[in-house]
Amino acid sequence: MKLQTFIARRLMLSIGVLLGLSILIFIIARVVPGDPVRLALGARAPQEVVQKVSREMHLDKPLYMQYGIWLESVLKGDFGMSLYTRRSVGHDIRAFLPATFELAIYAGAIMTVFGILLGTLSVQKRNSWVDNIVRIISYLGVVTPAFVFAVIFVLLFGYLLDVFPISGRLAAGIKPPPVITGMITIDSLITGNFRAFFSALTHLLLPALSLSMAGLSQQARIARSSMSDNLQKDYILAHRAYGIPERRIMFKYLLKPSLIPTVSILGLDFAALLSNAFLVEMVFNWPGLSRYGVAAILRKDLNAVAAVVMILGITFVTVNIIVDIAVAYLDPRIRLRRDRTCAL
Amino acid sequence: MSHSRRIAWLLTFLLIVAAPLGCGAPSTEAPPSEDGEPVDEETYLRVSFSWPCHIDPAVGSDYASSTAITNLYDTLVYPTADGDLVPHLAEDWEISDDNLTYTFYIRKGVKFHDGSELTAQDVKFSFDRLQAIGEGYAYIFKGRVDSVEVKDTHTVEFKLAKPFGPLLTTLTRLYIVNEDLVMANKKDGPYGEFGDYGKEFLNTNDAGTGAYTVKEFDVGTFLLMAKFDDYFEFLDPLAPDYFEMIGTTEAVTVKTRMMQRDLEISDQWQTLEAFNALAQIDGVEVAKWPDASMLYLMLNTKKPPMDDIHVRKALAWAFNYDAVVNSIFPGTEYARGPVSSVLPGWNPDVSRYSFDLDKAKAALEQSKYYGELDKYPIEYAWTAEVPDLEKIALMVQADCQKIGLKVDIVKTPWMSMIDRAASQETTPHIASIWVAPHYAEAGSVLEAKYHSANTGSWEQTEWLLDPEIDEMIETAMRTVDIDERMGIYRDIQEKIVELSPSVFVYDNMERHAYQSAYVEWPQIKAPIPVMGYNFDARFIRVDPVKRAQLMGS
């Protein structure tokens, strides 16, 4: 199968998945008991105002009509109004999504770089005390929820050592850079505002680290296991026999093929970052989409819930397509195998 | 490894290690001047709140919103700690002989934040806008004020549908917006020539005269307000330059920020353990005052056996008040009657029930259901979102069993409770619910909780439907003379205690940890019984020198 055909097939499948997701979330959000408008306007809001807002949100119509109206608006780029923030959900998404993306990107970078580094170190020092410590830390990292790390980091770096900020995205005295991407570190770099850049970076570090711990540990474990397996392969033994230096074998011949499993689970790890971000955002008062999404669910803010789930769904699907393409590109056997399956 | 790769690794490492050294901890950051450089003298008042916060005075009505709006906008009158009112935007007022027209004389020279002058037309516009939108505090005026008319630039008349004694008190919730600014920023919307009535604009901007103006509002996390130097009224020289409301109640974050002196006042939603821990911080104290709300066990007086007054009285005697105020909700105060003791019009002389199972049994023996009470199980619905309420339910169940009443406990989500309160049949025998006054007078609670017109709402699951009580409440509402009105309120409370439609559990106490070492908070010594006004930052003093000393130590 050609790579283009492979991509086209994955895209078509993804659209079907997203459509199914939208129907599911639309039904679930509406069958949960309680009137969202009454909840938003308060129990003392006059009935006629509740009815007026319900009409404006089309909640007086049958479910299938509500879905049709919603889908049509969404295709035009309009997600409707949020009852929580009282403004358009599209506006909210533009305001909150970059903060979560920025957090996830940094967490993803920490997770990938340090995960693979730790995995490699562990293999290099196999069965030594270094290897054992890395393995113990990896186990702890996988089983400990992100918010526990968040609380520990707040207490350690914010409270005891007092070296990192524990709330918000920028120090109070720093002027935020003009919004270009919405990611403060990038916007401040583009505009040459290094003071804002460093402030944003210090604010990012603890939440990103908390968020990355589980993925980092998983990456370290998988990298170690994958490299250990490959270490026994004939081609590595052959390299050794030819007298190629051990470091060169490790980084040039062993690391690259060993990365395929870690790349494969990157997509899943990235999705886990987005979903785990909620508690981290709560602890660090980070104005991100996950925090917004949970507030929307608690307040039954229908349009916001649907939009957040769809955005996360689209992100998850996109990341996985990219990962699949990357893996298929790295390892042609995967494409060929799918080709054979199709032929059958 | 190639040379360029080594450099890339090194840079990544350095970036991460050097970042905290680059700008240090943020807690000592000063607010920005125009060129973005910090200025040491400026001060902050930072308070954590439960979010969201709606700063449009025609939309917001919860705690955070009321606090923000009170700082951004002004009202015709201003409430005092003793329940009185003093002139504010209105210099003076007159009431017509038929009590249907209130004429207000607006203070001259009051400036909006954009420099324009506030006029009578802005008052009319603010009232019309609030009523047209119908959200926020609009319900307080609905059906009571017919119209607001402009007589001249600085005179405005409120025309009432019928006499309404507490009108002046309710005007502490009519915040005046700048008509010109709002109309200049209107978008298309459902209000005809008024478009969206500036709702989108006022969602993140202000158009007020308040002591503070919006500097930056991230609707998800914080609201930063800056001092308005042209404020028309008293503004303490040590009032903070910036008032920041922070949308978090996360205990670890609050405690750490208090430690870092990066938060001046905590929210009220911390647990007792968290407050005790905060009080241990050097220079931090916990302030508390009654917030005028009360916890009630509301008894459905139309459902057997609760339709029998003796059963209701038995329940009131069988309730262990001590256990609640000492153990389940420690730090609260015994309720003394149907309204909070801080509300003007509260009757200190009403008789009180105490925990006495013998009296409870004696009351039950007088009941028509006595001897067959096992046929009438009592359904006790507690609000699922507040787990501590289950403790009260279990306690009531155990004590009732001792006097022969069978109580079934039902965990009920708040939205279901609202639905169930809509009819007599679906309302449970007992519901444990807090009620806060809509405005600072006993009449507010009495009307919401016991007037027949308000049945079907979660505030009144008693279904009292008593014509005599209705008449007394209506008479009080029509009475403009304040002493006379307060007298009627007191009579109503006596009558209600006689009827025992509710068990009056406790007066809620609002608690906040605050940096007493450098924050002087006058309102906690004389709390104002109107939500949000105790955070009017123009009276609160933040001393930067004392803060610096504390940070140094």
Coordinates of C-alpha atoms in Angstrom, one line a residue, chain B residues 72-440:
Chain B
L72 CA -16.2 47.7 40.3
Y73 CA -19.6 49.5 40.6
D74 CA -21.6 51.6 43.0
T75 CA -25.1 51.7 44.3
L76 CA -27.5 54.5 45.3
V77 CA -27.2 53.5 49.0
Y78 CA -24.5 51.7 51.0
P79 CA -25.2 49.1 53.7
T80 CA -23.7 49.4 57.2
A81 CA -22.8 46.8 59.8
D82 CA -25.9 47.5 61.9
G83 CA -28.2 46.9 59.0
D84 CA -28.8 50.6 58.3
L85 CA -28.2 52.4 55.0
V86 CA -26.2 55.5 54.3
P87 CA -26.3 57.8 51.2
H88 CA -23.8 56.7 48.5
L89 CA -24.5 57.6 44.8
A90 CA -27.8 59.2 46.0
E91 CA -27.2 62.2 48.3
D92 CA -30.7 62.2 49.5
W93 CA -34.1 60.7 48.8
E94 CA -37.8 61.3 49.4
I95 CA -40.7 59.0 49.6
S96 CA -44.2 60.0 48.4
D97 CA -47.2 59.9 50.8
D98 CA -48.7 56.9 49.1
N99 CA -45.3 55.1 49.4
L100 CA -45.3 54.4 45.7
T101 CA -42.7 56.9 44.4
Y102 CA -39.1 57.2 45.7
T103 CA -37.2 60.2 44.4
F104 CA -33.4 60.0 44.5
Y105 CA -31.1 63.0 44.2
I106 CA -27.9 61.9 42.6
R107 CA -24.5 63.1 43.8
K108 CA -22.9 65.5 41.3
G109 CA -19.4 65.0 39.9
V110 CA -19.2 61.2 40.3
K111 CA -16.9 59.9 37.6
F112 CA -17.1 56.7 35.7
H113 CA -13.8 54.9 35.0
D114 CA -13.7 56.5 31.5
G115 CA -13.9 60.0 33.0
S116 CA -17.6 60.8 32.1
E117 CA -20.0 61.9 34.7
L118 CA -22.7 59.6 36.2
T119 CA -26.3 60.9 35.7
A120 CA -29.9 60.0 36.5
Q121 CA -30.1 58.5 33.0
D122 CA -27.4 55.9 33.9
V123 CA -29.5 54.8 36.9
K124 CA -32.6 54.3 34.7
F125 CA -30.5 52.5 32.0
S126 CA -29.0 50.2 34.7
F127 CA -32.4 49.3 36.1
D128 CA -33.9 48.7 32.6
R129 CA -30.9 46.6 31.5
L130 CA -31.1 44.5 34.7
Q131 CA -34.8 43.8 34.2
A132 CA -34.5 43.2 30.5
I133 CA -31.8 40.6 30.9
G134 CA -33.6 39.1 33.9
E135 CA -30.5 37.3 35.4
G136 CA -28.4 38.1 38.5
Y137 CA -30.2 40.2 41.1
A138 CA -33.1 41.1 38.7
Y139 CA -35.5 38.9 40.7
I140 CA -35.3 41.1 43.7
F141 CA -37.0 44.0 41.8
K142 CA -39.3 42.0 39.6
G143 CA -43.0 42.8 40.2
R144 CA -42.1 45.5 42.7
V145 CA -40.6 48.4 40.8
D146 CA -42.8 49.3 37.8
S147 CA -40.5 51.8 36.2
V148 CA -37.6 54.2 36.8
E149 CA -38.1 57.7 35.4
V150 CA -35.5 60.5 34.9
K151 CA -36.7 63.9 36.2
D152 CA -33.6 65.9 35.5
T153 CA -29.8 65.2 35.1
H154 CA -29.4 64.4 38.8
T155 CA -32.9 63.3 39.9
V156 CA -34.5 59.9 39.3
E157 CA -37.8 58.4 40.4
F158 CA -38.6 54.8 41.2
K159 CA -42.3 54.0 40.6
L160 CA -43.5 51.0 42.6
A161 CA -46.3 48.6 41.7
K162 CA -47.3 48.5 45.3
P163 CA -45.7 49.7 48.5
F164 CA -42.5 47.8 49.3
G165 CA -40.9 48.7 52.6
P166 CA -37.5 47.1 52.0
L167 CA -36.9 48.9 48.7
L168 CA -34.0 51.0 50.0
T169 CA -32.3 47.8 51.4
T170 CA -32.7 46.1 48.0
L171 CA -31.0 49.0 46.2
T172 CA -27.7 47.7 47.5
R173 CA -28.0 45.3 44.6
L174 CA -28.7 47.8 41.8
Y175 CA -25.3 48.6 40.5
I176 CA -25.1 51.6 38.1
V177 CA -23.4 51.1 34.7
N178 CA -22.2 53.7 32.2
E179 CA -24.9 53.8 29.5
D180 CA -22.7 55.6 26.9
L181 CA -19.9 53.1 27.3
V182 CA -22.2 50.1 27.2
M183 CA -24.1 51.3 24.2
A184 CA -20.9 52.1 22.4
N185 CA -19.9 48.5 22.8
K186 CA -23.1 46.7 22.1
K187 CA -23.3 43.8 19.6
D188 CA -26.2 42.2 17.8
G189 CA -28.5 40.5 20.2
P190 CA -32.0 39.7 21.4
Y191 CA -32.9 43.1 23.0
G192 CA -34.0 45.1 19.9
E193 CA -32.4 48.5 19.7
F194 CA -30.2 47.6 22.6
G195 CA -28.6 44.7 20.7
D196 CA -27.0 42.4 23.3
Y197 CA -27.2 45.2 25.9
G198 CA -23.4 45.1 26.0
K199 CA -23.4 41.7 27.7
E200 CA -20.4 40.4 25.7
F201 CA -18.5 43.6 26.5
L202 CA -19.3 43.6 30.2
N203 CA -18.4 40.0 30.5
T204 CA -14.8 40.9 30.6
N205 CA -14.8 44.7 31.0
D206 CA -16.4 47.1 33.5
A207 CA -18.3 50.3 33.0
G208 CA -18.6 51.4 36.6
T209 CA -17.6 54.1 39.1
G210 CA -16.2 51.7 41.6
A211 CA -13.0 52.1 43.6
Y212 CA -11.5 49.5 41.4
T213 CA -11.5 48.9 37.6
V214 CA -10.8 45.8 35.6
K215 CA -7.1 45.5 34.7
E216 CA -7.0 41.9 33.4
F217 CA -9.7 39.2 33.5
D218 CA -8.9 35.6 32.6
V219 CA -12.4 34.2 33.0
G220 CA -11.1 30.8 33.9
T221 CA -8.7 31.7 36.7
F222 CA -8.3 35.2 38.0
L223 CA -9.6 38.8 37.9
L224 CA -7.1 41.6 38.5
M225 CA -8.5 45.0 39.4
A226 CA -6.6 48.2 39.7
K227 CA -7.4 51.1 42.1
F228 CA -9.3 54.0 40.5
D229 CA -7.7 57.1 41.8
D230 CA -10.7 59.4 40.9
Y231 CA -13.0 57.5 43.2
F232 CA -15.7 59.8 44.6
E233 CA -15.9 58.4 48.1
F234 CA -13.6 57.3 50.8
L235 CA -10.5 55.4 49.6
D236 CA -8.0 54.5 52.3
P237 CA -4.5 55.7 51.5
L238 CA -3.3 52.1 52.3
A239 CA -6.0 50.4 50.2
P240 CA -4.3 48.0 47.9
D241 CA -3.2 49.2 44.4
Y242 CA -4.4 45.9 43.0
F243 CA -7.1 43.6 44.1
E244 CA -6.7 40.2 42.6
M245 CA -9.4 37.5 42.9
I246 CA -8.0 34.1 42.3
G247 CA -10.2 31.2 41.2
T248 CA -9.0 28.4 43.4
T249 CA -9.9 26.7 46.6
E250 CA -7.2 24.0 46.3
A251 CA -6.0 23.5 49.9
V252 CA -2.3 22.9 49.0
T253 CA -2.2 25.9 46.7
V254 CA -3.9 28.2 49.2
K255 CA -1.6 27.1 52.0
T256 CA 1.6 27.4 50.0
R257 CA 0.6 30.9 48.7
M258 CA -0.2 32.0 52.2
M259 CA 3.2 30.8 53.3
Q260 CA 4.8 32.7 50.5
R261 CA 2.8 35.8 51.4
D262 CA 1.5 35.5 47.9
L263 CA -2.2 35.4 49.1
E264 CA -3.6 37.8 51.6
I265 CA -7.0 36.2 52.3
S266 CA -8.2 32.7 51.8
D267 CA -11.5 31.5 50.5
Q268 CA -14.2 30.4 53.0
W269 CA -14.4 26.8 51.6
Q270 CA -11.3 25.4 53.3
T271 CA -11.9 22.5 55.8
L272 CA -11.6 23.0 59.5
E273 CA -8.3 21.1 59.4
A274 CA -7.0 23.4 56.7
F275 CA -8.0 26.5 58.6
N276 CA -6.2 25.2 61.7
A277 CA -3.1 24.6 59.6
L278 CA -3.4 28.1 58.1
A279 CA -3.7 29.6 61.6
Q280 CA -0.3 28.0 62.4
I281 CA 1.5 30.2 59.8
D282 CA 3.3 33.1 61.4
G283 CA 1.3 36.3 60.9
V284 CA -1.9 34.6 59.8
E285 CA -5.2 34.6 61.7
V286 CA -8.6 33.1 61.0
A287 CA -11.4 35.6 61.0
K288 CA -15.1 34.5 61.3
W289 CA -18.5 36.1 61.3
P290 CA -22.1 35.0 60.8
D291 CA -22.9 35.3 57.1
A292 CA -26.7 35.5 57.7
S293 CA -27.4 32.1 56.1
M294 CA -28.9 29.3 58.1
L295 CA -29.2 25.5 57.9
Y296 CA -32.8 24.3 58.2
L297 CA -34.4 20.9 58.4
M298 CA -37.4 21.8 56.3
L299 CA -40.4 19.6 57.3
N300 CA -43.1 19.0 54.7
T301 CA -46.1 20.1 56.7
K302 CA -48.6 18.6 54.2
K303 CA -47.3 15.0 54.4
P304 CA -48.4 12.6 57.2
P305 CA -47.2 12.4 59.9
M306 CA -45.5 15.8 59.5
D307 CA -48.9 17.4 59.0
D308 CA -49.3 17.0 62.7
I309 CA -47.8 19.9 64.7
H310 CA -46.9 17.5 67.6
V311 CA -44.8 15.3 65.4
R312 CA -43.0 18.4 64.1
K313 CA -42.4 19.6 67.7
A314 CA -41.2 16.2 68.7
L315 CA -38.7 16.3 66.0
A316 CA -37.5 19.7 67.1
W317 CA -37.0 18.4 70.7
A318 CA -35.3 15.3 69.4
F319 CA -32.7 17.2 67.5
N320 CA -29.2 17.2 69.0
Y321 CA -28.1 20.9 68.4
D322 CA -25.0 20.5 70.5
A323 CA -23.6 17.7 68.4
V324 CA -24.0 19.7 65.2
V325 CA -22.4 23.0 66.3
N326 CA -19.7 21.3 68.3
S327 CA -18.8 18.2 66.2
I328 CA -20.3 18.1 62.7
F329 CA -20.1 21.8 61.8
P330 CA -17.8 23.1 64.5
G331 CA -17.5 26.9 64.8
T332 CA -21.1 27.6 63.9
E333 CA -23.6 29.2 66.3
Y334 CA -26.9 27.9 67.5
A335 CA -29.8 29.2 65.5
R336 CA -32.1 31.4 67.5
G337 CA -35.3 31.4 65.5
P338 CA -36.2 31.3 61.8
V339 CA -33.8 34.0 60.7
S340 CA -30.1 34.7 61.3
S341 CA -29.2 36.8 64.4
V342 CA -27.3 39.3 62.2
L343 CA -30.3 40.3 60.1
P344 CA -32.1 43.5 60.9
G345 CA -35.5 42.4 62.3
W346 CA -34.3 39.3 64.0
N347 CA -36.3 38.5 67.2
P348 CA -34.0 37.6 70.1
D349 CA -36.9 36.7 72.3
V350 CA -38.4 33.7 70.4
S351 CA -38.5 30.5 72.4
R352 CA -35.9 27.9 71.5
Y353 CA -35.9 24.1 71.4
S354 CA -33.2 22.1 72.9
F355 CA -32.2 18.4 72.8
D356 CA -34.6 16.7 75.2
L357 CA -35.9 13.2 74.3
D358 CA -38.4 13.2 77.2
K359 CA -40.1 16.4 75.8
A360 CA -40.0 14.8 72.4
K361 CA -41.8 11.7 73.6
A362 CA -44.4 13.9 75.4
A363 CA -45.0 15.8 72.2
L364 CA -45.4 12.7 70.2
E365 CA -47.9 11.3 72.7
Q366 CA -50.2 14.2 71.9
S367 CA -50.1 13.3 68.2
K368 CA -53.0 11.8 66.4
Y369 CA -50.6 9.3 64.9
Y370 CA -49.3 8.1 68.2
G371 CA -49.5 4.3 68.4
E372 CA -49.4 3.8 64.7
L373 CA -46.3 5.8 63.8
D374 CA -44.6 2.7 62.4
K375 CA -47.1 3.0 59.5
Y376 CA -45.7 6.5 58.6
P377 CA -42.0 6.2 57.8
I378 CA -40.3 9.6 57.4
E379 CA -38.2 10.2 54.3
Y380 CA -35.2 12.4 55.1
A381 CA -33.4 13.7 51.9
W382 CA -29.9 15.0 52.3
T383 CA -28.0 16.9 49.6
A384 CA -25.5 14.5 48.1
E385 CA -23.0 17.2 47.3
V386 CA -22.4 17.9 51.0
P387 CA -21.3 14.7 52.7
D388 CA -21.4 16.2 56.2
L389 CA -25.2 16.5 55.9
E390 CA -25.4 12.7 56.0
K391 CA -23.9 12.8 59.5
I392 CA -26.8 14.9 60.6
A393 CA -29.3 12.6 58.9
L394 CA -27.8 9.5 60.6
M395 CA -27.9 11.3 64.0
V396 CA -31.6 12.3 63.5
Q397 CA -32.4 8.7 62.4
A398 CA -30.8 7.3 65.6
D399 CA -32.4 9.7 67.9
C400 CA -35.8 9.4 66.3
Q401 CA -35.7 5.7 66.7
K402 CA -35.4 6.2 70.5
I403 CA -38.8 8.0 70.5
G404 CA -40.5 5.7 68.0
L405 CA -40.2 7.5 64.7
K406 CA -38.9 5.6 61.8
V407 CA -36.6 7.7 59.5
D408 CA -35.4 6.5 56.1
I409 CA -32.4 8.4 54.8
V410 CA -32.2 9.2 51.1
K411 CA -29.1 10.7 49.4
T412 CA -30.4 13.2 46.9
P413 CA -28.4 15.2 44.3
W414 CA -29.1 18.9 44.4
M415 CA -30.7 19.0 41.0
S416 CA -33.1 16.2 42.0
M417 CA -33.8 18.1 45.2
I418 CA -34.8 21.2 43.2
D419 CA -37.1 19.0 41.0
R420 CA -38.6 17.3 44.0
A421 CA -39.4 20.6 45.7
A422 CA -41.6 21.5 42.8
S423 CA -44.7 19.7 44.2
Q424 CA -46.1 18.7 47.6
E425 CA -46.3 15.1 46.7
T426 CA -42.7 14.7 45.7
T427 CA -41.2 16.9 48.4
P428 CA -39.6 14.7 51.1
H429 CA -40.7 14.8 54.7
I430 CA -37.4 16.3 55.7
A431 CA -34.8 18.2 53.6
S432 CA -31.7 19.7 55.1
I433 CA -30.9 22.9 53.1
W434 CA -29.1 26.2 53.7
V435 CA -31.0 29.4 52.9
A436 CA -29.3 32.9 52.7
P437 CA -31.2 36.2 52.6
H438 CA -31.7 37.9 49.2
Y439 CA -31.2 41.3 50.9
A440 CA -30.3 42.3 54.4

